[in-house]
Amino acid sequence: MKKYIMALDQGTTSSRCILFTRDGKIASAVSREFPQIFPNDGWVEHDPLSIWSTQISVACEALLKIGGNWKEVSGIGITNQRETVIVWDRKTGDPVCNAIVWQCRRTAELCEQLRKDGLEDHIKEKTGLLLDPYFSASKVKWILDNVPGAREKAERGELCFGTVDSWLIWKLTGGKIHATDLSNASRTMLFNIKTLDWDDELLHLFGVPRSMLPQVLPSSSIFGYSDPEVLGASLPIGGVAGDQQAALFGQCCFGDGELKNTYGTGGFLLMNTGEKPYMTTNGLITTVAWGIKDKVTYALEGSVFVCGAAIQWLRDGLKIIESSADSEYYASKVGDSGGVYVVPAFQGLGAPWWDPYARGMIIGITRATTKNHIIRATLESMGYQTADVIDLMERSTDMKVKALRVDGGASANNLLLSFQSDILSIPIERPSCIETTALGAAYLCGLSVGTYSSLEEIRKNASQTDVFSPSKDEKWRKERIKEWRKAVSRSLVWKE
Ligand code: ADP
């Protein structure tokens, strides 16, 4: 049996490649950041060619680290930042413009108009999604409406639309395969999560020709083979899933009611809800978790737009820390945030507030406030936002969350996880391998290429965990949450 599964993890801020052994251990990993483009207030773009060049280079480097032998790799799993839209020319493979990133708010007005037209419930019923600029549909429409000549070309069938997974599959297969998986399709707002097909009514509403769309396949299946001229070998692309769904899979949350939170650029709480889509009306999203053979598993999701990105802002914007990891050092110099609250609503707020017009805020500053308090309050904002989403999920499902599995870049921060445990009053469990997103993609691939024969076999890999236990009383918890919510209320409906 071949030794490794290659996971390509194309995130919002970096492209990563990890080679996993069969028992879920990291054999080699390489990561590379790429530029974030902010052309306007609230707009976020990526260059699709930077996405591709960083991704392919880390793949080659990760392989070189273990001797460069493609013959030892059984297949490729892809996981990716979701909802981000790329439109490219079917013949030349050239993107028609930059990728519009999931965080981008440029289509807020369009979404507002659709809401005013009374379409929100209907769209939610079909897609499980909230009418928000976050999802792909309004971004594709924006490109077709604003890039000169794009609509005409699209109508003639000359353009392809894809989320980042489709783009990578296209590039890896030398332009032969235009496909996506069920989990990524379910984030586009063009896909009906009940019929499991692109929805003609939604395509019409957003003016997207069907010919632009990728073929939708189960998350664990053979999507195609890499072109030897591109990668040096013909390997099966055997697993594809959006980053959060992949993380749910990588955390082995295979059963009904199992959940995880990822502290990445954004924050994402997902709960496996089994074989039926669990529809709610209160700001949570219903989404496809994954498809394996004929079986589709659904999840309920609450998202926080700005999570670790707030720490990046401390580093790159305020320049009060040198690296993200420094945040723990400075925050631990003070016992608490000294009454300071940071609401990192840089691009509006997600669940449970869903306010695209909220903007960031620091409140509670006094003469005694230091940079350490602000750093600590920024870290704590990740914990508060997560607690708000859990509260909402509990209220929607009548389930009590008893423990939380965590992952993502910022879950390396012990102070954050201790605070999270205190504010939720439940244990927080961090696996020894926090690269669960990449691991999920590797597992999905491993299932289709025969490395694993069942989910039970994968579950045996579940790694040892660090556990953070609560140390504060109920009074402390309630007071902090009350103040946090007061702070949030001041940041809402700021940008008209
Ligand atoms: P993504 O996949 O969304 O790019 P990652 O899971 O790699 O994100 O997480 C990166 C985010 O985590 C960044 O926003 C970074 O600021 C934050 N981060 C990384 N390490 C730490 C740390 N030790 N403490 C706090 N935040 C961190």
Short mmCIF file of C-alpha atoms and ligand atoms in Angstrom, two decimals:
data_model
loop_
_atom_site.label_atom_id
_atom_site.label_comp_id
_atom_site.label_asym_id
_atom_site.label_seq_id
_atom_site.Cartn_x
_atom_site.Cartn_y
_atom_site.Cartn_z
CA MET A 1 0.00 0.00 0.00
CA LYS A 2 1.22 3.53 -0.81
CA LYS A 3 2.48 5.47 2.17
CA TYR A 4 0.94 8.94 1.86
CA ILE A 5 -2.21 10.87 1.04
CA MET A 6 -1.66 14.40 -0.20
CA ALA A 7 -3.99 17.08 1.16
CA LEU A 8 -4.12 20.46 -0.56
CA ASP A 9 -5.56 23.00 1.87
CA GLN A 10 -6.27 26.23 0.05
CA GLY A 11 -7.18 28.67 2.86
CA THR A 12 -8.10 32.34 2.86
CA THR A 13 -4.67 33.56 3.82
CA SER A 14 -2.39 30.70 2.82
CA SER A 15 -2.06 27.66 0.60
CA ARG A 16 -0.89 24.55 2.36
CA CYS A 17 0.05 21.04 1.47
CA ILE A 18 0.25 18.24 3.99
CA LEU A 19 1.25 14.66 3.34
CA PHE A 20 -0.47 12.36 5.81
CA THR A 21 0.39 8.79 6.62
CA ARG A 22 -2.41 6.24 6.82
CA ASP A 23 -2.70 6.68 10.59
CA GLY A 24 -3.38 10.41 10.20
CA LYS A 25 0.10 11.63 11.15
CA ILE A 26 1.79 14.53 9.36
CA ALA A 27 4.77 13.34 7.31
CA SER A 28 5.48 16.68 5.68
CA ALA A 29 3.85 20.10 5.54
CA VAL A 30 4.53 23.31 3.66
CA SER A 31 2.50 26.51 3.81
CA ARG A 32 2.72 29.80 1.96
CA GLU A 33 0.79 33.04 2.48
CA PHE A 34 -0.40 34.98 -0.55
CA PRO A 35 -1.52 38.60 -0.97
CA GLN A 36 -4.91 39.86 0.16
CA ILE A 37 -6.29 42.54 -2.12
CA PHE A 38 -8.58 45.24 -0.68
CA PRO A 39 -9.62 47.48 -3.60
CA ASN A 40 -12.44 49.26 -1.74
CA ASP A 41 -14.08 49.57 1.67
CA GLY A 42 -15.36 46.07 2.53
CA TRP A 43 -14.09 44.51 -0.73
CA VAL A 44 -11.73 41.50 -0.66
CA GLU A 45 -10.08 39.84 -3.66
CA HIS A 46 -7.42 37.22 -4.43
CA ASP A 47 -5.45 36.71 -7.61
CA PRO A 48 -6.47 33.20 -8.84
CA LEU A 49 -2.97 32.73 -10.23
CA SER A 50 -1.41 33.41 -6.80
CA ILE A 51 -3.81 30.85 -5.37
CA TRP A 52 -2.66 28.33 -7.96
CA SER A 53 1.07 29.11 -7.89
CA THR A 54 1.30 28.98 -4.10
CA GLN A 55 -0.75 25.76 -4.04
CA ILE A 56 1.24 23.89 -6.65
CA SER A 57 4.58 25.03 -5.24
CA VAL A 58 3.77 23.91 -1.70
CA ALA A 59 2.60 20.55 -3.11
CA CYS A 60 5.94 19.99 -4.82
CA GLU A 61 7.91 21.19 -1.80
CA ALA A 62 5.98 18.99 0.62
CA LEU A 63 6.77 16.01 -1.59
CA LEU A 64 10.43 16.97 -1.87
CA LYS A 65 10.66 16.94 1.91
CA ILE A 66 9.96 13.22 1.92
CA GLY A 67 12.18 12.39 -1.02
CA GLY A 68 10.08 13.49 -3.97
CA ASN A 69 8.61 10.14 -4.94
CA TRP A 70 5.10 10.54 -6.37
CA LYS A 71 4.78 6.74 -6.46
CA GLU A 72 4.37 6.80 -2.68
CA VAL A 73 1.27 9.01 -2.90
CA SER A 74 -2.09 7.25 -3.23
CA GLY A 75 -4.15 10.30 -4.12
CA ILE A 76 -4.97 13.95 -3.62
CA GLY A 77 -7.61 15.43 -1.33
CA ILE A 78 -8.61 19.07 -1.79
CA THR A 79 -10.11 21.38 0.78
CA ASN A 80 -10.62 25.07 0.26
CA GLN A 81 -11.88 28.46 1.37
CA ARG A 82 -15.55 28.29 0.48
CA GLU A 83 -17.92 30.55 -1.50
CA THR A 84 -15.04 32.47 -3.09
CA VAL A 85 -15.83 32.91 -6.79
CA ILE A 86 -13.52 32.45 -9.76
CA VAL A 87 -14.68 32.85 -13.35
CA TRP A 88 -12.35 31.76 -16.12
CA ASP A 89 -12.26 31.30 -19.87
CA ARG A 90 -12.98 27.70 -20.82
CA LYS A 91 -10.57 27.79 -23.77
CA THR A 92 -7.57 29.70 -22.41
CA GLY A 93 -8.04 28.94 -18.71
CA ASP A 94 -7.47 32.65 -17.94
CA PRO A 95 -9.51 34.15 -15.10
CA VAL A 96 -11.65 37.08 -16.27
CA CYS A 97 -10.90 39.04 -13.07
CA ASN A 98 -9.66 38.52 -9.54
CA ALA A 99 -11.42 36.01 -7.31
CA ILE A 100 -14.11 37.65 -5.20
CA VAL A 101 -13.47 36.35 -1.71
CA TRP A 102 -16.19 35.10 0.65
CA GLN A 103 -15.54 38.04 3.00
CA CYS A 104 -16.27 40.61 0.29
CA ARG A 105 -19.33 42.80 0.94
CA ARG A 106 -19.66 44.42 -2.50
CA THR A 107 -23.01 42.78 -3.19
CA ALA A 108 -24.67 43.89 0.05
CA GLU A 109 -27.06 46.17 -1.81
CA LEU A 110 -28.13 43.48 -4.26
CA CYS A 111 -28.86 41.11 -1.39
CA GLU A 112 -30.77 43.87 0.41
CA GLN A 113 -32.90 44.36 -2.70
CA LEU A 114 -33.69 40.63 -2.95
CA ARG A 115 -34.67 40.71 0.70
CA LYS A 116 -36.97 43.66 0.07
CA ASP A 117 -38.47 41.68 -2.81
CA GLY A 118 -39.45 39.08 -0.24
CA LEU A 119 -37.22 36.29 -1.56
CA GLU A 120 -35.24 35.47 1.58
CA ASP A 121 -37.40 32.63 2.92
CA HIS A 122 -37.75 31.04 -0.50
CA ILE A 123 -34.00 31.06 -1.07
CA LYS A 124 -33.38 29.67 2.43
CA GLU A 125 -35.92 26.90 1.84
CA LYS A 126 -34.02 25.73 -1.25
CA THR A 127 -30.40 26.37 -0.33
CA GLY A 128 -30.36 26.37 3.48
CA LEU A 129 -28.47 29.69 3.25
CA LEU A 130 -29.20 33.20 4.45
CA LEU A 131 -29.53 35.96 1.93
CA ASP A 132 -26.10 37.50 2.43
CA PRO A 133 -23.25 38.73 0.18
CA TYR A 134 -21.09 36.02 1.77
CA PHE A 135 -22.35 33.29 -0.64
CA SER A 136 -21.27 32.87 -4.27
CA ALA A 137 -24.40 33.66 -6.31
CA SER A 138 -24.43 37.45 -5.96
CA LYS A 139 -20.65 37.54 -6.60
CA VAL A 140 -21.00 35.62 -9.88
CA LYS A 141 -23.76 38.02 -10.89
CA TRP A 142 -21.49 40.95 -10.03
CA ILE A 143 -18.75 39.61 -12.30
CA LEU A 144 -21.14 38.97 -15.19
CA ASP A 145 -22.63 42.46 -14.78
CA ASN A 146 -19.38 44.36 -14.32
CA VAL A 147 -16.55 42.70 -16.23
CA PRO A 148 -16.76 43.96 -19.82
CA GLY A 149 -17.94 41.24 -22.20
CA ALA A 150 -18.31 38.62 -19.46
CA ARG A 151 -22.06 38.15 -19.72
CA GLU A 152 -21.99 37.71 -23.50
CA LYS A 153 -19.18 35.17 -23.22
CA ALA A 154 -21.01 33.33 -20.44
CA GLU A 155 -24.20 33.17 -22.52
CA ARG A 156 -22.13 31.64 -25.34
CA GLY A 157 -20.83 28.95 -22.94
CA GLU A 158 -17.28 30.26 -23.05
CA LEU A 159 -16.83 30.85 -19.30
CA CYS A 160 -16.53 28.52 -16.33
CA PHE A 161 -17.57 29.41 -12.81
CA GLY A 162 -16.07 27.61 -9.89
CA THR A 163 -15.35 27.86 -6.21
CA VAL A 164 -11.67 27.43 -5.38
CA ASP A 165 -11.86 23.61 -5.38
CA SER A 166 -13.13 23.67 -8.99
CA TRP A 167 -10.35 26.03 -9.98
CA LEU A 168 -7.72 23.73 -8.47
CA ILE A 169 -9.26 20.60 -10.03
CA TRP A 170 -9.29 22.38 -13.40
CA LYS A 171 -5.66 23.43 -13.09
CA LEU A 172 -4.46 20.07 -11.73
CA THR A 173 -6.15 18.13 -14.52
CA GLY A 174 -4.75 20.45 -17.18
CA GLY A 175 -8.20 21.90 -17.93
CA LYS A 176 -9.88 18.53 -18.46
CA ILE A 177 -12.27 18.44 -15.51
CA HIS A 178 -14.73 21.10 -14.41
CA ALA A 179 -16.24 19.70 -11.22
CA THR A 180 -17.01 20.45 -7.61
CA ASP A 181 -18.27 18.44 -4.64
CA LEU A 182 -21.62 18.54 -2.86
CA SER A 183 -20.33 20.50 0.14
CA ASN A 184 -18.86 23.31 -1.98
CA ALA A 185 -21.88 23.39 -4.29
CA SER A 186 -24.13 23.82 -1.25
CA ARG A 187 -22.42 27.17 -0.50
CA THR A 188 -23.08 28.82 -3.82
CA MET A 189 -26.77 29.74 -3.30
CA LEU A 190 -27.37 28.26 -6.76
CA PHE A 191 -27.68 24.67 -5.52
CA ASN A 192 -30.81 23.06 -4.15
CA ILE A 193 -29.71 21.03 -1.11
CA LYS A 194 -32.86 18.89 -1.20
CA THR A 195 -32.90 17.89 -4.89
CA LEU A 196 -29.07 17.97 -4.91
CA ASP A 197 -28.95 19.77 -8.26
CA TRP A 198 -28.33 23.28 -9.56
CA ASP A 199 -31.65 25.13 -9.26
CA ASP A 200 -33.03 26.65 -12.47
CA GLU A 201 -35.10 29.24 -10.64
CA LEU A 202 -32.07 30.48 -8.69
CA LEU A 203 -29.89 30.45 -11.80
CA HIS A 204 -32.49 32.64 -13.46
CA LEU A 205 -32.76 34.95 -10.45
CA PHE A 206 -28.99 35.55 -10.37
CA GLY A 207 -28.63 35.51 -14.15
CA VAL A 208 -26.13 32.65 -14.20
CA PRO A 209 -26.15 30.40 -17.31
CA ARG A 210 -26.16 26.67 -16.44
CA SER A 211 -23.33 26.06 -18.91
CA MET A 212 -20.92 27.91 -16.56
CA LEU A 213 -21.45 25.48 -13.71
CA PRO A 214 -19.24 22.59 -12.65
CA GLN A 215 -20.45 19.01 -12.43
CA VAL A 216 -21.31 18.13 -8.81
CA LEU A 217 -19.85 14.89 -7.40
CA PRO A 218 -19.88 13.20 -3.97
CA SER A 219 -17.11 14.57 -1.71
CA SER A 220 -15.42 11.19 -1.58
CA SER A 221 -15.12 10.05 -5.19
CA ILE A 222 -12.66 10.15 -8.07
CA PHE A 223 -12.93 13.64 -9.59
CA GLY A 224 -10.22 13.05 -12.19
CA TYR A 225 -6.48 12.52 -12.44
CA SER A 226 -3.72 15.09 -12.21
CA ASP A 227 -1.98 15.87 -15.49
CA PRO A 228 1.62 14.53 -15.37
CA GLU A 229 2.76 17.68 -17.17
CA VAL A 230 1.41 19.77 -14.33
CA LEU A 231 2.33 17.65 -11.33
CA GLY A 232 4.84 15.12 -12.59
CA ALA A 233 2.44 12.22 -12.04
CA SER A 234 -1.07 11.09 -12.75
CA LEU A 235 -2.73 10.82 -9.34
CA PRO A 236 -6.42 10.45 -8.52
CA ILE A 237 -8.12 13.48 -6.99
CA GLY A 238 -10.16 11.38 -4.61
CA GLY A 239 -11.69 13.76 -2.06
CA VAL A 240 -12.98 17.32 -2.10
CA ALA A 241 -14.78 19.33 0.57
CA GLY A 242 -15.11 22.92 1.68
CA ASP A 243 -12.76 23.73 4.55
CA GLN A 244 -15.31 23.65 7.37
CA GLN A 245 -16.97 20.46 6.24
CA ALA A 246 -13.52 18.90 5.83
CA ALA A 247 -12.63 19.95 9.38
CA LEU A 248 -15.84 18.34 10.68
CA PHE A 249 -14.79 15.17 8.89
CA GLY A 250 -11.18 15.46 10.08
CA GLN A 251 -12.43 15.76 13.67
CA CYS A 252 -14.30 12.48 13.08
CA CYS A 253 -17.66 14.13 13.81
CA PHE A 254 -19.35 11.37 11.81
CA GLY A 255 -22.39 10.98 14.08
CA ASP A 256 -25.56 12.97 14.57
CA GLY A 257 -25.07 15.83 17.08
CA GLU A 258 -21.26 15.84 17.00
CA LEU A 259 -19.78 19.33 16.54
CA LYS A 260 -16.56 21.30 16.19
CA ASN A 261 -15.42 24.91 16.10
CA THR A 262 -12.64 26.18 13.86
CA TYR A 263 -10.75 29.34 14.76
CA GLY A 264 -9.29 30.35 11.40
CA THR A 265 -9.50 33.66 9.59
CA GLY A 266 -13.22 33.34 10.27
CA GLY A 267 -14.82 31.20 12.98
CA PHE A 268 -17.02 28.26 12.07
CA LEU A 269 -19.15 26.06 14.25
CA LEU A 270 -20.60 23.00 12.52
CA MET A 271 -22.86 20.32 13.92
CA ASN A 272 -23.48 17.04 12.09
CA THR A 273 -27.27 16.64 11.82
CA GLY A 274 -27.37 13.34 9.94
CA GLU A 275 -29.16 12.44 6.73
CA LYS A 276 -31.87 15.10 6.74
CA PRO A 277 -31.35 18.85 6.30
CA TYR A 278 -32.28 20.52 9.61
CA MET A 279 -33.93 23.82 8.67
CA THR A 280 -33.95 26.70 11.18
CA THR A 281 -35.24 30.23 10.98
CA ASN A 282 -32.90 32.06 13.29
CA GLY A 283 -29.65 32.86 11.53
CA LEU A 284 -28.03 29.43 11.25
CA ILE A 285 -27.19 27.86 7.92
CA THR A 286 -28.18 24.39 6.74
CA THR A 287 -25.50 22.89 4.58
CA VAL A 288 -24.29 19.64 3.04
CA ALA A 289 -21.53 18.23 5.23
CA TRP A 290 -20.38 15.67 2.67
CA GLY A 291 -21.53 13.04 0.26
CA ILE A 292 -20.06 9.55 0.37
CA LYS A 293 -21.33 7.22 -2.35
CA ASP A 294 -25.15 7.66 -2.33
CA LYS A 295 -25.32 8.91 1.23
CA VAL A 296 -25.49 12.64 1.93
CA THR A 297 -24.83 14.01 5.42
CA TYR A 298 -26.02 17.48 6.42
CA ALA A 299 -24.79 19.97 9.00
CA LEU A 300 -25.97 23.06 10.78
CA GLU A 301 -23.50 25.93 10.76
CA GLY A 302 -22.99 29.22 12.50
CA SER A 303 -20.25 31.48 11.24
CA VAL A 304 -18.23 34.35 12.60
CA PHE A 305 -16.69 36.47 9.82
CA VAL A 306 -13.70 37.84 11.69
CA CYS A 307 -12.01 35.50 14.13
CA GLY A 308 -8.21 35.01 13.74
CA ALA A 309 -8.34 37.86 11.21
CA ALA A 310 -8.70 40.20 14.20
CA ILE A 311 -5.30 38.97 15.41
CA GLN A 312 -3.88 39.58 11.95
CA TRP A 313 -5.21 43.12 12.23
CA LEU A 314 -3.34 43.57 15.53
CA ARG A 315 -0.25 42.42 13.66
CA ASP A 316 -0.60 44.10 10.26
CA GLY A 317 -2.96 46.99 10.93
CA LEU A 318 -2.21 48.22 14.44
CA LYS A 319 1.27 46.64 14.42
CA ILE A 320 1.14 46.03 18.20
CA ILE A 321 2.28 42.40 17.88
CA GLU A 322 4.88 40.88 15.59
CA SER A 323 3.33 37.47 15.09
CA SER A 324 -0.13 36.03 15.77
CA ALA A 325 1.34 33.76 18.43
CA ASP A 326 2.62 36.85 20.34
CA SER A 327 -0.98 37.68 21.21
CA GLU A 328 -0.91 35.01 23.91
CA TYR A 329 2.23 36.42 25.50
CA TYR A 330 0.92 40.00 25.72
CA ALA A 331 -2.62 39.00 26.72
CA SER A 332 -1.29 36.89 29.58
CA LYS A 333 0.53 39.92 31.04
CA VAL A 334 -2.86 41.19 32.24
CA GLY A 335 -5.34 39.16 34.32
CA ASP A 336 -8.33 40.34 32.27
CA SER A 337 -9.23 42.82 29.56
CA GLY A 338 -9.71 45.63 32.11
CA GLY A 339 -13.29 46.20 30.94
CA VAL A 340 -12.24 46.64 27.31
CA TYR A 341 -14.29 44.96 24.56
CA VAL A 342 -13.20 44.68 20.95
CA VAL A 343 -16.01 43.95 18.49
CA PRO A 344 -14.18 42.96 15.28
CA ALA A 345 -17.09 43.70 12.92
CA PHE A 346 -14.73 44.68 10.09
CA GLN A 347 -17.05 43.26 7.45
CA GLY A 348 -20.32 43.33 9.31
CA LEU A 349 -21.38 40.60 11.72
CA GLY A 350 -22.45 37.01 11.04
CA ALA A 351 -24.54 34.74 13.29
CA PRO A 352 -26.47 35.52 15.37
CA TRP A 353 -26.58 39.20 14.36
CA TRP A 354 -26.35 39.07 10.53
CA ASP A 355 -25.76 42.77 10.15
CA PRO A 356 -23.68 43.71 7.08
CA TYR A 357 -23.69 47.32 8.30
CA ALA A 358 -22.06 46.70 11.69
CA ARG A 359 -18.46 47.95 11.94
CA GLY A 360 -15.58 47.27 14.29
CA MET A 361 -15.27 48.94 17.67
CA ILE A 362 -13.13 49.14 20.80
CA ILE A 363 -15.11 50.22 23.86
CA GLY A 364 -14.54 50.50 27.59
CA ILE A 365 -11.21 52.29 27.25
CA THR A 366 -10.01 54.22 30.31
CA ARG A 367 -6.72 55.92 31.19
CA ALA A 368 -5.59 52.55 32.63
CA THR A 369 -6.00 50.70 29.32
CA THR A 370 -2.81 49.32 27.79
CA LYS A 371 -2.08 47.55 24.54
CA ASN A 372 -2.13 44.28 26.48
CA HIS A 373 -5.78 44.85 27.41
CA ILE A 374 -6.66 45.52 23.79
CA ILE A 375 -4.82 42.39 22.65
CA ARG A 376 -6.55 40.35 25.34
CA ALA A 377 -9.95 41.80 24.45
CA THR A 378 -9.34 40.92 20.80
CA LEU A 379 -8.56 37.31 21.72
CA GLU A 380 -11.61 37.21 23.96
CA SER A 381 -13.80 38.47 21.11
CA MET A 382 -13.20 35.11 19.40
CA GLY A 383 -14.47 33.35 22.51
CA TYR A 384 -17.53 35.58 22.89
CA GLN A 385 -18.52 35.26 19.25
CA THR A 386 -18.22 31.47 19.46
CA ALA A 387 -20.33 31.45 22.64
CA ASP A 388 -23.05 33.47 20.87
CA VAL A 389 -23.22 30.93 18.06
CA ILE A 390 -23.35 27.96 20.45
CA ASP A 391 -26.14 29.63 22.37
CA LEU A 392 -28.08 30.01 19.13
CA MET A 393 -27.45 26.41 18.10
CA GLU A 394 -28.61 25.10 21.45
CA ARG A 395 -31.76 27.17 21.27
CA SER A 396 -32.46 25.97 17.72
CA THR A 397 -31.93 22.27 18.25
CA ASP A 398 -32.93 21.81 21.90
CA MET A 399 -29.57 20.11 22.38
CA LYS A 400 -27.16 20.95 25.14
CA VAL A 401 -23.57 21.16 24.00
CA LYS A 402 -21.49 19.25 26.55
CA ALA A 403 -18.02 19.63 25.06
CA LEU A 404 -16.49 21.34 22.06
CA ARG A 405 -13.80 20.03 19.70
CA VAL A 406 -11.67 22.82 18.29
CA ASP A 407 -9.11 23.39 15.56
CA GLY A 408 -7.80 26.08 13.22
CA GLY A 409 -4.74 28.34 13.47
CA ALA A 410 -5.84 30.29 16.53
CA SER A 411 -6.71 27.13 18.49
CA ALA A 412 -2.96 26.93 19.18
CA ASN A 413 -3.62 29.77 21.64
CA ASN A 414 -4.03 28.29 25.14
CA LEU A 415 -5.26 31.53 26.68
CA LEU A 416 -8.04 31.69 24.11
CA LEU A 417 -9.13 28.11 24.80
CA SER A 418 -9.08 28.60 28.58
CA PHE A 419 -11.22 31.70 28.14
CA GLN A 420 -13.52 29.78 25.78
CA SER A 421 -13.97 27.07 28.38
CA ASP A 422 -14.69 29.65 31.10
CA ILE A 423 -17.20 31.62 29.08
CA LEU A 424 -19.05 28.47 27.92
CA SER A 425 -18.55 26.50 31.12
CA ILE A 426 -17.79 23.30 29.20
CA PRO A 427 -14.56 21.43 28.41
CA ILE A 428 -12.75 22.37 25.21
CA GLU A 429 -10.95 19.54 23.40
CA ARG A 430 -8.05 20.19 21.04
CA PRO A 431 -6.68 17.23 19.06
CA SER A 432 -2.90 16.89 18.92
CA CYS A 433 -3.15 17.41 15.14
CA ILE A 434 -5.01 20.72 14.66
CA GLU A 435 -4.67 20.44 10.88
CA THR A 436 -8.08 18.79 10.83
CA THR A 437 -9.16 20.57 7.64
CA ALA A 438 -6.37 19.01 5.61
CA LEU A 439 -6.83 15.74 7.49
CA GLY A 440 -10.52 15.67 6.53
CA ALA A 441 -9.63 16.08 2.86
CA ALA A 442 -7.06 13.29 3.18
CA TYR A 443 -9.61 11.00 4.85
CA LEU A 444 -12.22 11.69 2.14
CA CYS A 445 -9.62 10.85 -0.47
CA GLY A 446 -8.42 7.80 1.45
CA LEU A 447 -11.96 6.41 1.47
CA SER A 448 -12.33 6.64 -2.30
CA VAL A 449 -8.87 5.35 -3.22
CA GLY A 450 -9.12 2.40 -0.83
CA THR A 451 -6.71 3.46 1.93
CA TYR A 452 -9.64 3.10 4.36
CA SER A 453 -12.60 0.79 4.02
CA SER A 454 -14.95 2.51 6.50
CA LEU A 455 -15.54 5.50 8.78
CA GLU A 456 -14.90 3.23 11.77
CA GLU A 457 -11.44 2.54 10.47
CA ILE A 458 -10.76 6.28 10.24
CA ARG A 459 -12.13 6.90 13.70
CA LYS A 460 -9.42 4.65 15.12
CA ASN A 461 -6.96 7.40 14.11
CA ALA A 462 -8.61 10.04 16.32
CA SER A 463 -5.66 11.65 18.05
CA GLN A 464 -5.07 12.39 21.70
CA THR A 465 -6.55 15.66 22.89
CA ASP A 466 -5.62 18.56 25.16
CA VAL A 467 -8.57 19.41 27.38
CA PHE A 468 -9.26 22.90 28.80
CA SER A 469 -11.68 22.89 31.74
CA PRO A 470 -13.82 25.75 33.07
CA SER A 471 -12.56 27.61 36.15
CA LYS A 472 -15.02 30.49 36.57
CA ASP A 473 -18.42 30.69 38.25
CA GLU A 474 -21.80 31.40 36.71
CA LYS A 475 -21.93 34.99 38.03
CA TRP A 476 -18.65 35.88 36.30
CA ARG A 477 -19.84 34.26 33.10
CA LYS A 478 -23.20 36.02 33.01
CA GLU A 479 -21.72 39.43 33.72
CA ARG A 480 -19.13 39.12 30.97
CA ILE A 481 -21.65 37.94 28.40
CA LYS A 482 -24.02 40.75 29.32
CA GLU A 483 -21.29 43.35 28.83
CA TRP A 484 -20.15 41.78 25.58
CA ARG A 485 -23.68 41.92 24.18
CA LYS A 486 -23.96 45.54 25.25
CA ALA A 487 -20.75 46.25 23.35
CA VAL A 488 -22.03 44.44 20.24
CA SER A 489 -25.28 46.40 20.33
CA ARG A 490 -23.25 49.62 19.97
CA SER A 491 -21.51 48.40 16.83
CA LEU A 492 -24.66 47.44 14.88
CA VAL A 493 -26.11 49.40 11.92
CA TRP A 494 -23.11 51.75 11.79
CA LYS A 495 -22.39 51.94 8.07
CA GLU A 496 -25.55 53.08 6.29
P1 ADP B 1 -7.24 30.04 7.33
O1 ADP B 1 -7.23 28.58 7.00
O2 ADP B 1 -8.60 30.64 7.42
O3 ADP B 1 -6.30 30.88 6.51
P2 ADP B 1 -5.83 29.28 9.78
O4 ADP B 1 -6.61 28.15 10.36
O5 ADP B 1 -4.51 29.03 9.21
O6 ADP B 1 -6.73 30.18 8.83
O7 ADP B 1 -5.65 30.32 10.97
C1 ADP B 1 -4.99 31.50 10.73
C2 ADP B 1 -5.54 32.55 11.66
O8 ADP B 1 -5.26 32.20 13.00
C3 ADP B 1 -4.90 33.87 11.37
O9 ADP B 1 -5.93 34.84 11.31
C4 ADP B 1 -3.99 34.11 12.56
O10 ADP B 1 -3.98 35.48 12.94
C5 ADP B 1 -4.62 33.27 13.66
N1 ADP B 1 -3.62 32.69 14.56
C6 ADP B 1 -2.63 31.85 14.23
N2 ADP B 1 -1.91 31.50 15.34
C7 ADP B 1 -2.46 32.16 16.38
C8 ADP B 1 -2.20 32.22 17.78
N3 ADP B 1 -1.20 31.53 18.34
N4 ADP B 1 -3.01 33.00 18.53
C9 ADP B 1 -4.03 33.69 17.98
N5 ADP B 1 -4.33 33.66 16.67
C10 ADP B 1 -3.57 32.91 15.88
#
